[in-house]
């Protein structure tokens, strides 16, 4: 058996720390597997970059995870899922390797939260411009109207740990008001960016009661559980020693400090060059 067919850790990729909010839920739901998390902190943010750049960066990181022994990689980043996933799946995958994203599993179940069929999406400019959520949600649920709004200041606010500053209050209130103006019937708002769950207490403050606010970590974790059940040929290529490894393309000290906020516990990361 060639080395690439040996069971290996599940790779979790994000442009930075944000994917740790998704990884936290995946690890909670599927604690037995081995995992490698890779954050491309040296090149974050992806949300403001072109299609070509996000595709190239994401491909490099995915192949680094393959090199480290992963057979299955989850793009925890919405921007990477929106701009790079499909092209990587269609053109670049070596035999026996799989890459999955976060947009499809979230879009598939969004109907469970809305009664009015009017759903708001808060995301990075890149995700909004890609129209991926509108396309995916309408594929599964053509009767749902999707309204998108980009929040370019939210990622920097979270990166700088400004979770309740005056600036954070200003931008969160303003962006939510702008989204809600799109439809008075909107009853569901999807936080379609890995960083946004960290702003949840503030978001709840400005979203009127009765509107569902959905974070995607749990939805992605449940969808992965289901995927592994339905695909035993992929599942058996995921090793189960309960090991966790963290890599960053920037400063590991800085990563460890921030990771505590996003992942909820202290971790130890290593530098990696992609
Ligand atoms: N992880 C990205 C996302 O979910 C946000 C951070 C970035 O812009 O790179 O879209």
PDB file of C-alpha atoms and ligand atoms in Angstrom, residues 13-19 43-49 76-80 102 123-124 127 155 159 192-196 216, ligand 1:
ATOM      1  CA  UNK A  13      -7.835  24.551   7.016  1.00  0.00           C
ATOM      2  CA  UNK A  14      -8.568  28.212   7.606  1.00  0.00           C
ATOM      3  CA  UNK A  15      -7.056  31.510   6.571  1.00  0.00           C
ATOM      4  CA  UNK A  16      -6.282  32.103  10.253  1.00  0.00           C
ATOM      5  CA  UNK A  17      -7.780  31.490  13.683  1.00  0.00           C
ATOM      6  CA  UNK A  18     -11.434  31.690  12.714  1.00  0.00           C
ATOM      7  CA  UNK A  19     -11.687  28.074  11.580  1.00  0.00           C
ATOM      8  CA  UNK A  43      -1.651  35.761   4.563  1.00  0.00           C
ATOM      9  CA  UNK A  44      -4.958  36.415   6.365  1.00  0.00           C
ATOM     10  CA  UNK A  45      -7.394  37.986   5.484  1.00  0.00           C
ATOM     11  CA  UNK A  46      -8.632  36.042   2.471  1.00  0.00           C
ATOM     12  CA  UNK A  47     -11.975  37.839   2.525  1.00  0.00           C
ATOM     13  CA  UNK A  48     -10.759  40.855   0.559  1.00  0.00           C
ATOM     14  CA  UNK A  49      -8.588  38.978  -1.977  1.00  0.00           C
ATOM     15  CA  UNK A  76     -13.370  25.623   7.509  1.00  0.00           C
ATOM     16  CA  UNK A  77     -13.043  29.033   5.861  1.00  0.00           C
ATOM     17  CA  UNK A  78     -16.130  30.342   4.057  1.00  0.00           C
ATOM     18  CA  UNK A  79     -14.089  32.515   1.708  1.00  0.00           C
ATOM     19  CA  UNK A  80     -11.898  29.570   0.665  1.00  0.00           C
ATOM     20  CA  UNK A 102     -18.646  24.656   4.842  1.00  0.00           C
ATOM     21  CA  UNK A 123     -20.131  37.219   5.438  1.00  0.00           C
ATOM     22  CA  UNK A 124     -16.887  38.642   4.067  1.00  0.00           C
ATOM     23  CA  UNK A 127     -18.014  35.278   0.090  1.00  0.00           C
ATOM     24  CA  UNK A 155     -12.870  40.082  10.965  1.00  0.00           C
ATOM     25  CA  UNK A 159      -8.610  39.507  15.184  1.00  0.00           C
ATOM     26  CA  UNK A 192     -21.346  32.781   7.274  1.00  0.00           C
ATOM     27  CA  UNK A 193     -17.838  33.589   8.428  1.00  0.00           C
ATOM     28  CA  UNK A 194     -15.709  31.652  10.879  1.00  0.00           C
ATOM     29  CA  UNK A 195     -14.943  34.742  12.998  1.00  0.00           C
ATOM     30  CA  UNK A 196     -18.470  35.959  13.561  1.00  0.00           C
ATOM     31  CA  UNK A 216     -22.260  27.107  11.390  1.00  0.00           C
TER      32      UNK A 216
HETATM   33  N1  LIG B   1     -12.077  32.597   7.624  1.00  0.00           N
HETATM   34  C1  LIG B   1     -12.663  33.608   6.788  1.00  0.00           C
HETATM   35  C2  LIG B   1     -14.108  33.227   6.407  1.00  0.00           C
HETATM   36  O1  LIG B   1     -14.734  32.379   7.025  1.00  0.00           O
HETATM   37  C3  LIG B   1     -12.621  34.959   7.423  1.00  0.00           C
HETATM   38  C4  LIG B   1     -11.249  35.545   7.550  1.00  0.00           C
HETATM   39  C5  LIG B   1     -10.637  36.014   6.262  1.00  0.00           C
HETATM   40  O2  LIG B   1     -11.097  37.009   5.667  1.00  0.00           O
HETATM   41  O3  LIG B   1      -9.671  35.385   5.872  1.00  0.00           O
HETATM   42  O4  LIG B   1     -14.633  33.766   5.468  1.00  0.00           O
END
